[in-house]
XYZ file of C-alpha atoms in Angstrom:
696
model
C 62.022 8.324 -22.871
C 63.215 10.883 -25.407
C 61.839 10.759 -28.948
C 64.022 10.352 -32.022
C 63.558 14.035 -32.870
C 64.664 15.041 -29.356
C 67.718 12.759 -29.389
C 68.822 14.202 -32.741
C 68.213 17.761 -31.537
C 70.205 17.144 -28.347
C 73.112 15.791 -30.403
C 73.008 18.702 -32.867
C 72.945 21.237 -30.031
C 75.941 19.613 -28.348
C 74.073 18.243 -25.336
C 74.891 14.667 -26.366
C 78.270 13.356 -27.409
C 78.557 11.012 -30.368
C 78.729 7.967 -28.090
C 75.766 9.172 -26.038
C 73.778 9.745 -29.225
C 74.416 6.191 -30.431
C 73.620 4.816 -26.974
C 70.243 6.566 -26.856
C 69.339 5.842 -30.474
C 68.089 2.269 -30.089
C 66.016 3.048 -27.005
C 64.447 6.029 -28.780
C 63.553 3.889 -31.802
C 62.178 1.143 -29.575
C 59.860 3.476 -27.664
C 58.665 5.612 -30.592
C 55.157 4.764 -31.774
C 55.322 6.563 -35.112
C 56.302 3.591 -37.277
C 59.283 3.358 -39.652
C 57.827 5.611 -42.345
C 57.193 8.468 -39.932
C 60.567 7.885 -38.268
C 62.292 8.271 -41.630
C 60.398 11.505 -42.238
C 61.468 12.756 -38.798
C 65.099 11.870 -39.549
C 64.988 13.500 -42.983
C 63.459 16.737 -41.634
C 65.991 16.959 -38.800
C 68.919 16.198 -41.114
C 67.995 18.986 -43.509
C 67.417 21.535 -40.764
C 70.909 20.822 -39.449
C 72.838 18.059 -41.246
C 74.128 15.118 -39.249
C 77.521 13.631 -40.101
C 77.049 11.385 -43.123
C 77.974 8.175 -41.336
C 75.582 8.879 -38.452
C 72.762 9.791 -40.827
C 73.240 6.538 -42.740
C 73.426 4.505 -39.529
C 70.174 5.969 -38.157
C 68.473 5.385 -41.496
C 69.758 1.803 -41.630
C 68.388 1.037 -38.175
C 64.996 2.518 -39.029
C 64.783 0.495 -42.241
C 65.738 -2.647 -40.330
C 62.816 -1.906 -38.012
C 60.544 -1.991 -41.058
C 61.977 -5.297 -42.286
C 61.744 -6.985 -38.886
C 58.240 -5.613 -38.356
C 56.972 -6.929 -41.674
C 58.760 -10.246 -41.259
C 56.997 -10.721 -37.932
C 53.640 -10.123 -39.576
C 53.259 -6.741 -37.950
C 52.016 -3.441 -39.282
C 53.240 0.110 -38.940
C 51.078 2.010 -36.503
C 51.148 5.626 -35.470
C 49.704 5.127 -31.987
C 47.507 2.692 -30.102
C 43.904 3.775 -30.245
C 40.351 2.557 -30.537
C 37.341 3.283 -32.677
C 35.660 5.185 -29.877
C 38.759 7.125 -28.942
C 40.649 8.194 -32.067
C 44.023 9.652 -31.239
C 45.330 12.983 -32.336
C 48.238 10.998 -33.819
C 45.917 9.509 -36.417
C 46.403 5.784 -35.971
C 43.856 4.874 -38.598
C 45.647 6.881 -41.233
C 48.981 5.454 -40.198
C 47.654 1.894 -40.142
C 46.051 2.261 -43.531
C 49.284 3.547 -44.960
C 51.189 0.826 -43.182
C 49.167 -1.927 -44.780
C 50.269 -0.893 -48.220
C 53.793 -0.144 -47.020
C 54.129 -3.520 -45.376
C 52.936 -5.257 -48.491
C 55.535 -3.592 -50.638
C 58.259 -3.729 -48.019
C 58.024 -7.499 -47.886
C 59.422 -7.602 -51.408
C 61.850 -4.698 -51.027
C 65.495 -5.150 -50.143
C 67.609 -2.424 -48.629
C 70.518 -1.533 -50.901
C 73.781 -0.581 -49.283
C 77.508 -1.187 -49.349
C 78.264 -4.611 -50.828
C 74.975 -4.860 -52.734
C 74.638 -4.927 -56.526
C 72.242 -2.956 -58.709
C 70.911 -4.645 -61.848
C 73.604 -7.330 -61.591
C 76.088 -4.732 -62.790
C 76.992 -2.018 -60.279
C 78.562 -3.114 -56.977
C 78.185 -0.458 -54.256
C 81.592 -0.286 -52.577
C 81.698 2.913 -50.526
C 79.334 5.607 -49.274
C 80.483 8.987 -50.529
C 77.855 11.290 -49.089
C 74.216 12.180 -48.580
C 72.531 14.813 -50.743
C 69.156 16.501 -50.947
C 67.561 13.653 -52.897
C 69.683 10.598 -52.274
C 72.782 8.788 -51.069
C 75.869 8.658 -53.293
C 78.048 5.557 -53.553
C 81.284 4.658 -55.271
C 80.391 1.701 -57.493
C 82.287 -0.868 -59.547
C 80.904 -1.371 -63.060
C 81.245 -5.118 -63.680
C 80.880 -4.693 -67.427
C 83.816 -2.301 -67.546
C 85.770 -4.674 -65.351
C 85.095 -7.563 -67.748
C 86.222 -5.349 -70.632
C 89.461 -4.560 -68.753
C 88.577 -0.867 -68.670
C 91.257 1.032 -66.757
C 88.553 3.151 -65.076
C 85.825 0.719 -63.995
C 84.443 2.953 -61.255
C 81.581 5.412 -61.336
C 79.360 7.130 -58.804
C 75.725 6.191 -58.210
C 73.098 8.299 -56.497
C 70.400 6.069 -54.969
C 67.154 7.884 -54.307
C 66.334 8.244 -50.615
C 63.798 5.747 -49.290
C 61.179 8.429 -48.639
C 61.271 9.349 -52.332
C 61.076 5.800 -53.666
C 57.364 5.603 -53.021
C 56.798 8.895 -54.789
C 55.442 8.202 -58.281
C 57.492 11.139 -59.500
C 60.821 9.760 -58.283
C 61.848 8.395 -61.671
C 60.732 11.665 -63.234
C 62.976 13.493 -60.753
C 66.082 11.618 -61.811
C 65.150 11.803 -65.473
C 64.914 15.578 -65.168
C 68.217 15.700 -63.308
C 69.912 13.678 -66.043
C 68.423 15.954 -68.679
C 69.629 19.033 -66.836
C 73.099 17.541 -66.601
C 73.168 16.883 -70.336
C 72.324 20.538 -70.941
C 74.962 21.571 -68.395
C 77.963 19.942 -70.069
C 80.847 21.959 -68.652
C 84.304 21.133 -67.342
C 83.445 22.572 -63.917
C 80.177 20.617 -63.598
C 79.981 16.895 -62.866
C 79.009 14.652 -65.786
C 75.826 12.625 -65.331
C 75.429 9.532 -67.503
C 71.956 8.083 -67.095
C 69.182 7.019 -64.718
C 67.720 3.564 -64.168
C 65.950 1.411 -61.607
C 66.376 -1.979 -59.970
C 62.939 -2.959 -58.729
C 61.892 -0.198 -56.320
C 65.402 1.298 -56.256
C 65.771 4.366 -58.484
C 69.299 5.594 -59.174
C 71.465 7.897 -61.239
C 74.917 7.058 -62.643
C 77.601 9.733 -62.930
C 81.338 10.137 -63.262
C 83.575 9.274 -60.339
C 86.609 11.323 -59.346
C 89.065 11.290 -56.479
C 89.367 14.302 -54.253
C 87.432 15.954 -51.479
C 84.521 18.341 -51.064
C 85.266 21.941 -50.190
C 83.316 21.428 -46.977
C 86.013 19.028 -45.790
C 88.699 21.626 -46.409
C 86.736 24.226 -44.459
C 86.328 21.800 -41.531
C 90.046 21.003 -41.343
C 91.143 21.529 -37.704
C 92.827 24.889 -37.343
C 91.729 26.164 -40.743
C 91.555 29.976 -40.555
C 91.239 30.873 -44.200
C 93.674 31.137 -47.086
C 95.295 33.977 -49.028
C 93.322 35.476 -51.874
C 95.894 34.184 -54.365
C 95.257 30.596 -53.220
C 91.487 31.025 -53.093
C 91.089 32.625 -56.516
C 91.385 29.406 -58.582
C 88.630 27.824 -56.504
C 86.442 30.911 -56.792
C 87.032 31.017 -60.553
C 85.990 27.385 -60.923
C 82.802 27.922 -58.937
C 81.978 31.045 -60.921
C 82.608 29.347 -64.259
C 80.169 26.549 -63.392
C 77.446 28.850 -62.081
C 77.773 31.341 -64.919
C 77.419 28.505 -67.431
C 74.286 27.191 -65.695
C 72.758 30.656 -65.394
C 73.322 31.340 -69.078
C 71.209 28.258 -69.800
C 68.423 29.252 -67.460
C 69.277 27.086 -64.442
C 69.681 28.074 -60.797
C 71.472 25.496 -58.636
C 69.256 26.212 -55.567
C 71.453 24.244 -53.136
C 74.916 25.682 -53.702
C 77.102 25.009 -50.651
C 80.639 23.811 -49.818
C 79.555 20.162 -49.875
C 78.508 20.636 -53.512
C 81.880 22.055 -54.575
C 84.512 19.402 -55.183
C 88.293 19.761 -55.360
C 89.779 16.902 -57.342
C 93.203 15.341 -56.986
C 93.848 16.567 -60.543
C 93.577 20.166 -59.329
C 90.108 20.850 -60.712
C 86.962 22.413 -59.304
C 83.642 20.662 -59.917
C 80.145 21.729 -58.929
C 77.920 18.748 -58.160
C 74.322 17.890 -57.308
C 72.114 19.896 -59.616
C 69.396 17.555 -58.370
C 67.065 20.342 -57.234
C 68.144 22.936 -59.790
C 65.247 25.108 -60.928
C 64.568 26.546 -64.340
C 64.114 30.319 -64.228
C 63.915 30.832 -68.005
C 61.788 27.968 -69.278
C 61.758 27.568 -73.069
C 58.665 26.241 -74.765
C 60.080 22.744 -75.157
C 60.580 22.591 -71.378
C 57.050 23.675 -70.512
C 56.300 20.202 -69.150
C 58.637 21.055 -66.259
C 55.744 22.830 -64.608
C 54.078 19.443 -64.091
C 56.813 18.223 -61.771
C 59.686 20.047 -60.162
C 62.265 17.881 -58.386
C 63.025 20.867 -56.207
C 59.798 20.017 -54.406
C 61.504 16.786 -53.316
C 64.724 18.432 -52.302
C 65.662 20.772 -49.522
C 67.714 23.900 -49.178
C 70.613 24.392 -46.769
C 69.687 27.331 -44.487
C 73.227 28.644 -43.908
C 73.725 29.160 -47.663
C 70.180 29.820 -48.888
C 69.234 33.359 -49.843
C 66.359 35.065 -48.006
C 64.270 34.731 -51.153
C 64.758 30.949 -51.239
C 63.804 30.638 -47.589
C 60.712 32.720 -48.331
C 59.852 30.405 -51.271
C 60.120 33.068 -53.951
C 60.719 32.210 -57.589
C 64.306 31.070 -58.328
C 66.785 33.647 -59.543
C 70.525 33.467 -60.356
C 71.120 35.894 -57.499
C 70.107 33.112 -55.092
C 73.258 31.242 -56.128
C 75.269 34.474 -55.874
C 74.337 34.801 -52.192
C 75.587 31.246 -51.579
C 78.716 31.979 -53.628
C 79.396 34.990 -51.416
C 79.029 32.920 -48.244
C 81.382 30.220 -49.542
C 83.978 32.727 -50.760
C 83.931 34.526 -47.402
C 84.318 31.216 -45.559
C 87.162 30.188 -47.867
C 89.060 33.402 -47.075
C 88.390 33.652 -43.340
C 87.665 30.146 -42.080
C 84.227 31.075 -40.783
C 80.760 31.765 -42.165
C 79.952 35.477 -42.696
C 76.849 35.240 -40.481
C 78.011 32.569 -38.010
C 75.930 29.987 -39.904
C 72.666 31.783 -39.228
C 70.125 31.537 -42.004
C 69.834 34.625 -44.182
C 66.493 35.612 -42.682
C 67.792 35.179 -39.140
C 70.891 37.230 -39.906
C 68.799 39.899 -41.618
C 66.395 40.115 -38.690
C 69.330 40.413 -36.296
C 70.820 43.183 -38.480
C 74.004 41.105 -38.808
C 76.819 42.865 -40.691
C 79.737 40.749 -42.012
C 83.205 42.007 -41.139
C 85.633 42.826 -43.931
C 88.336 40.162 -44.343
C 91.760 41.671 -43.763
C 93.215 40.289 -47.000
C 90.765 41.986 -49.392
C 91.247 45.317 -51.112
C 88.386 47.807 -51.341
C 87.138 46.646 -54.734
C 87.138 42.976 -53.768
C 85.315 43.715 -50.518
C 82.730 45.795 -52.360
C 82.002 42.848 -54.673
C 81.864 40.302 -51.864
C 79.695 42.494 -49.655
C 77.278 43.045 -52.554
C 77.064 39.281 -53.095
C 76.093 38.893 -49.429
C 73.243 41.399 -49.618
C 69.969 40.204 -48.091
C 68.055 41.928 -50.904
C 68.130 40.696 -54.498
C 67.783 44.232 -55.791
C 71.066 45.315 -54.195
C 72.894 41.999 -54.610
C 75.535 41.923 -57.335
C 73.549 41.090 -60.488
C 75.554 38.260 -62.065
C 78.322 35.766 -61.418
C 80.314 37.193 -64.325
C 80.170 40.641 -62.741
C 81.184 39.224 -59.364
C 84.316 37.475 -60.608
C 85.219 40.482 -62.769
C 85.151 42.678 -59.660
C 86.678 40.145 -57.280
C 89.504 38.679 -59.373
C 92.176 41.378 -59.373
C 94.930 39.224 -60.894
C 95.883 38.956 -64.545
C 94.531 35.723 -65.983
C 97.035 33.011 -66.736
C 96.570 31.130 -70.001
C 95.101 28.155 -68.185
C 93.049 30.075 -65.659
C 90.651 27.212 -65.052
C 93.388 24.908 -63.699
C 93.374 24.875 -59.931
C 96.748 25.956 -58.479
C 96.999 24.247 -55.131
C 98.759 27.147 -53.422
C 98.793 26.679 -49.677
C 96.835 23.406 -49.852
C 99.638 20.855 -50.190
C 99.636 19.971 -46.512
C 95.911 19.272 -46.292
C 95.032 15.586 -46.030
C 92.597 13.993 -48.454
C 90.344 11.980 -46.173
C 87.757 10.591 -48.569
C 86.799 10.443 -52.209
C 83.508 11.933 -53.307
C 81.599 11.955 -56.535
C 83.278 14.062 -59.098
C 85.211 13.535 -62.380
C 88.230 14.537 -64.400
C 88.003 16.662 -67.506
C 90.945 17.582 -69.733
C 91.327 21.330 -69.835
C 91.324 23.060 -73.177
C 93.631 26.024 -73.347
C 91.349 27.629 -75.921
C 88.402 27.412 -73.526
C 90.518 28.892 -70.760
C 91.552 31.795 -72.956
C 87.961 32.361 -74.006
C 86.785 32.329 -70.400
C 89.515 34.789 -69.429
C 88.537 37.091 -72.285
C 84.867 36.982 -71.313
C 85.666 37.718 -67.695
C 87.972 40.593 -68.636
C 85.239 42.039 -70.841
C 82.795 41.796 -67.978
C 85.259 43.603 -65.728
C 85.576 46.413 -68.269
C 81.825 46.663 -68.435
C 81.723 46.790 -64.651
C 84.264 49.626 -64.658
C 82.071 51.601 -67.049
C 79.050 51.053 -64.830
C 81.025 52.160 -61.779
C 82.276 55.291 -63.546
C 78.768 56.148 -64.700
C 77.414 55.651 -61.220
C 80.223 57.758 -59.778
C 79.556 60.562 -62.244
C 75.912 60.542 -61.274
C 76.768 60.545 -57.600
C 78.925 63.682 -57.791
C 76.676 65.694 -60.110
C 76.230 69.122 -58.499
C 72.867 69.984 -57.009
C 71.162 73.168 -58.133
C 68.473 75.481 -56.808
C 69.182 74.617 -53.192
C 67.206 76.854 -50.852
C 69.401 79.006 -48.636
C 66.851 79.449 -45.880
C 65.998 76.857 -43.245
C 62.412 75.632 -43.743
C 59.938 75.708 -40.916
C 59.466 72.384 -39.080
C 56.862 70.235 -40.789
C 53.775 69.241 -38.864
C 53.647 65.625 -37.677
C 52.150 63.417 -40.407
C 48.863 61.698 -39.753
C 49.138 58.051 -38.714
C 47.146 55.720 -40.966
C 46.692 51.980 -41.124
C 47.789 52.022 -44.759
C 51.119 53.532 -43.690
C 51.995 50.837 -41.164
C 50.551 47.751 -42.906
C 53.518 47.247 -45.299
C 55.946 47.307 -42.370
C 53.912 44.718 -40.472
C 53.670 42.520 -43.558
C 57.465 42.475 -43.935
C 58.095 41.035 -40.467
C 59.092 37.394 -41.144
C 57.308 34.405 -39.641
C 54.552 36.621 -38.237
C 50.879 37.514 -38.649
C 50.276 41.027 -37.318
C 47.180 43.218 -37.320
C 47.393 46.942 -36.563
C 44.998 49.576 -35.261
C 45.612 53.333 -35.039
C 44.097 56.109 -32.955
C 45.563 59.572 -33.385
C 49.305 58.882 -33.076
C 48.980 55.678 -31.028
C 49.579 52.325 -32.697
C 48.344 48.982 -31.357
C 49.511 45.699 -32.879
C 48.007 42.278 -32.167
C 48.691 38.829 -33.521
C 51.592 36.393 -33.709
C 55.238 37.449 -33.832
C 58.409 35.569 -34.678
C 60.131 34.710 -31.428
C 63.470 35.258 -33.128
C 62.471 38.712 -34.408
C 61.376 39.742 -30.922
C 58.927 42.238 -29.473
C 61.631 44.788 -28.661
C 62.853 44.828 -32.266
C 59.297 45.193 -33.574
C 58.520 47.998 -31.163
C 61.691 49.861 -32.121
C 60.921 49.454 -35.830
C 57.355 50.710 -35.481
C 58.291 53.615 -33.217
C 60.551 54.941 -35.977
C 57.658 55.244 -38.452
C 56.433 58.783 -39.229
C 53.499 59.826 -37.083
C 53.942 57.196 -34.358
C 54.089 58.440 -30.760
C 53.314 55.259 -28.829
C 53.343 51.561 -29.673
C 51.382 48.897 -27.784
C 51.907 45.204 -28.527
C 49.582 42.290 -27.815
C 51.384 39.466 -29.592
C 52.004 35.768 -29.080
C 55.506 34.408 -29.859
C 56.014 31.965 -32.726
C 58.891 29.485 -32.938
C 60.725 28.859 -36.217
C 59.014 25.490 -36.753
C 55.745 27.315 -37.451
C 57.077 29.692 -40.094
C 56.034 27.568 -43.066
C 52.296 27.537 -42.419
C 52.264 31.045 -40.930
C 53.754 32.375 -44.158
C 50.917 30.735 -46.110
C 48.064 31.710 -43.795
C 49.150 35.085 -42.356
C 47.322 37.241 -44.971
C 44.030 35.514 -44.178
C 44.452 35.891 -40.404
C 45.365 39.573 -40.764
C 42.315 40.197 -42.962
C 40.097 38.490 -40.379
C 41.526 40.420 -37.431
C 41.433 43.748 -39.262
C 37.709 43.129 -39.773
C 37.234 42.560 -36.042
C 37.968 38.815 -35.936
C 34.606 38.026 -37.500
C 35.529 34.331 -37.670
C 37.111 32.842 -34.580
C 38.562 29.677 -33.115
C 38.485 29.253 -29.325
C 40.173 26.455 -27.389
C 38.756 24.764 -24.319
C 40.179 25.805 -21.938
C 40.920 29.273 -23.374
C 44.471 29.115 -22.003
C 45.265 26.312 -24.457
C 47.200 24.329 -21.822
C 46.470 20.620 -22.206
C 47.807 17.448 -20.616
C 48.320 13.997 -22.086
C 44.976 12.203 -22.659
C 42.995 15.451 -22.381
C 40.236 15.875 -24.946
C 40.781 18.486 -27.621
C 37.667 20.657 -27.924
C 37.296 23.857 -29.956
C 34.483 26.356 -30.523
C 34.019 28.023 -33.901
C 32.246 31.298 -34.661
C 31.112 31.910 -38.239
C 31.669 35.129 -40.233
C 28.749 37.223 -41.557
C 28.380 35.026 -44.652
C 27.644 31.366 -45.291
C 30.922 29.496 -45.252
C 32.785 26.240 -44.799
C 35.230 25.592 -41.964
C 38.495 23.680 -42.160
C 40.194 22.967 -38.825
C 43.743 21.588 -38.869
C 46.122 20.590 -36.101
C 49.781 21.412 -36.895
C 51.910 18.970 -34.925
C 55.465 19.235 -33.685
C 56.522 16.233 -35.758
C 55.836 18.064 -39.032
C 52.445 16.512 -39.765
C 48.963 17.975 -39.995
C 45.896 16.238 -38.534
C 42.680 17.227 -40.323
C 39.994 17.596 -37.657
C 37.256 19.201 -39.776
C 36.126 17.967 -42.209
C 37.008 14.391 -41.294
C 35.391 11.022 -40.751
C 34.482 12.123 -37.229
C 33.199 15.557 -38.329
C 32.300 15.462 -42.036
C 29.834 18.380 -41.869
C 31.766 21.640 -41.969
C 29.177 24.124 -43.268
C 28.480 27.217 -41.144
C 25.584 29.663 -41.414
C 26.237 33.402 -41.516
C 27.026 34.694 -38.004
C 26.341 31.199 -36.681
C 27.898 29.554 -33.685
C 29.476 28.688 -31.522
C 29.960 25.358 -33.264
C 31.629 22.924 -30.865
C 34.084 20.451 -32.366
C 35.130 17.487 -30.243
C 33.641 16.410 -26.940
C 34.634 15.340 -23.478
C 34.071 11.763 -24.641
C 37.340 12.142 -26.484
C 36.987 12.546 -30.242
C 40.624 13.626 -30.149
C 43.043 13.165 -27.302
C 46.449 14.657 -26.653
C 49.510 12.427 -26.931
C 53.224 12.854 -27.609
C 55.247 14.650 -28.810
C 54.496 17.430 -26.346
C 55.205 21.122 -26.601
C 53.928 24.208 -28.395
C 51.597 23.406 -31.302
C 48.849 25.163 -33.246
C 45.228 24.624 -34.254
C 44.183 26.617 -37.326
C 40.756 27.589 -38.656
C 40.427 28.356 -42.370
C 37.108 29.799 -43.585
C 36.176 29.606 -47.269
C 32.985 30.334 -49.264
C 33.075 26.816 -50.754
C 34.577 23.557 -49.483
C 38.348 23.909 -49.392
C 38.838 20.485 -50.990
C 36.445 18.365 -53.021
C 37.002 15.254 -50.906
C 38.379 14.339 -47.511
C 42.139 14.431 -47.245
C 44.063 11.738 -45.345
C 43.456 11.953 -41.634
C 47.103 12.934 -41.227
C 49.729 13.996 -43.782
C 53.105 15.669 -44.054
C 52.898 19.407 -43.567
C 54.886 20.283 -46.692
C 52.586 18.188 -48.886
C 49.470 19.744 -47.402
C 50.741 23.315 -47.627
C 51.471 22.951 -51.327
C 47.932 21.713 -51.945
C 46.503 24.395 -49.647
C 48.291 27.256 -51.388
C 47.109 26.069 -54.789
C 43.500 25.717 -53.673
C 43.381 29.082 -51.882
C 44.618 30.808 -55.029
C 41.874 29.115 -57.038
C 39.109 30.031 -54.595
C 40.390 33.584 -54.138
C 40.480 34.119 -57.878
C 36.923 32.875 -58.315
C 35.150 34.221 -55.219
C 37.389 37.069 -54.063
C 39.916 37.322 -51.245
C 37.473 38.909 -48.791
C 35.816 35.545 -48.140
C 39.061 33.807 -47.186
C 39.697 34.141 -43.441
C 41.884 32.374 -40.884
C 42.336 32.215 -37.127
C 44.988 30.589 -34.955
C 44.724 28.952 -31.534
C 48.068 28.050 -29.912
C 48.124 25.122 -27.522
C 50.779 23.850 -25.144
C 50.766 20.147 -24.306
C 52.637 18.238 -21.623
C 52.845 14.617 -20.454
C 50.611 13.393 -17.671
C 52.084 13.194 -14.194
C 52.976 9.581 -13.474
């Protein structure tokens, strides 16, 4: 029977219709052995890789939460997999059961809030408006306003997702979001009122407006773009909101059509600054380093800049990339890179086509906004709109003129509010934008003057051909390091280059070979690489430098599977052999699972001793008696060895934990150890395995 992750993937890829998805959902939930908590994590991860329709997402979540309630009511516990003391499973039942005990205890007292329920005896949840990075948004009736005969008794409420409720930082997350919103008081940004809680339910109250998200407009059947004149008011509204946030040191970090709202009062609102990051942190905000709600959120790959996907520090130009994608989609009806992520499009050398309705200057601005490199991306939102908006500003430039939109149906209302426009503010905004355009013209003229400056002292004779440059490892290492989702080690001999390691399956061996063959001094290229799927990019990005260092040194520390092929069948024992480097060290062996979790094999309760003597080994971990056995989900997974001069962590970590949580802790600890003991004593090795179900 298919797992929940597989059923969702089949639906997202088009293999299952909506009815087929619903039909298979209950059977998938009934046969899964992960428990409600892990099922919710699976749903959340799948939804943020490729969002499900809101109603389907909420329905799947509701059914999973009902599983938890019925399980607890029956006196049951959440379990990851059936196992025994003598035969611990690779799916970490003990860890899951331990977590389930506490979860069950709290779940017995926890009610599931949804449509028709009331928060704090005041807010009645009447309608689901959408699902965001941190929570679900509802239209709510404020009973106090109703009693006071307020003409506008409705507001919007964001209820924190269930997987965040147990996080001790969840209230901090909403408090920070409310504080950000108070700083970002602008007519093109939604107004947030306050945060509160009702027992375990943490929520945020904000203004409610009628209208529709831009994403709904873009999904209108037959939509093929709109004229520039009609699009400009929307683009201006988006730019005004982002420019205001950037001026105050905030980057939205999840800017996308679903977070741009078009109100029935002809306004543009940017919503959901829930994972906004501070890129210019004043002293009074220094406590923000303690907790960043962005760590709870998630980006949207189709609109995230390459730098966001690569987890670089936030920058206003991240929002500019998303702004470029949305503007392009608004004008043409399709995404500039066919909804590929920025890194995928960059690796495929994808070039967006110029929309037919743009003049040269507008296309230059839009193309610069879509650059895959921050350094060549247009530097500010103000500069972008100054270059892109080629019309004279009307006095009320912020008011959205619904040109060409009158026939579009408003299907639902989503969280946004109505602000009265101030003509003075509109005039000021127009003046600022015009000034920015003038500044841009000066920059362009200066650049043009530089470009046409005559060259002098040009030699009139043709120089003799230069000798072929020597090929060095230092020359090719930067190129290898820039290949995404890869860990590549090079070796040179004369003008022959050999590359070993792990290569992004999406990037491809042919692309890598072509790139390397173009380097100066390279005559031949030989590749000995294993393909890596996208689901492994997160930990490969963290660990690649340590694997490359190890392999460049001759793979002095190694991890070997039994059998060496790495092909294993359900119920097979997982056994690995470790070889120590030429210094005393400590080994950490982790199993990166398909479901997004990491099982800690060494050190663990089964194998607490992880110290290795210099050049020692092989050290055999596991046994044919079955310290770990293979179980579902099946597919391509990875076992990773990390070698450190001191224990990686001071105490044992949970037997199994979410990959994202572990990687954050791992990155922090590796930086600490590297700074104290030097990077040369931090080494890694990978061992891919392929698992399959037993033949019945």
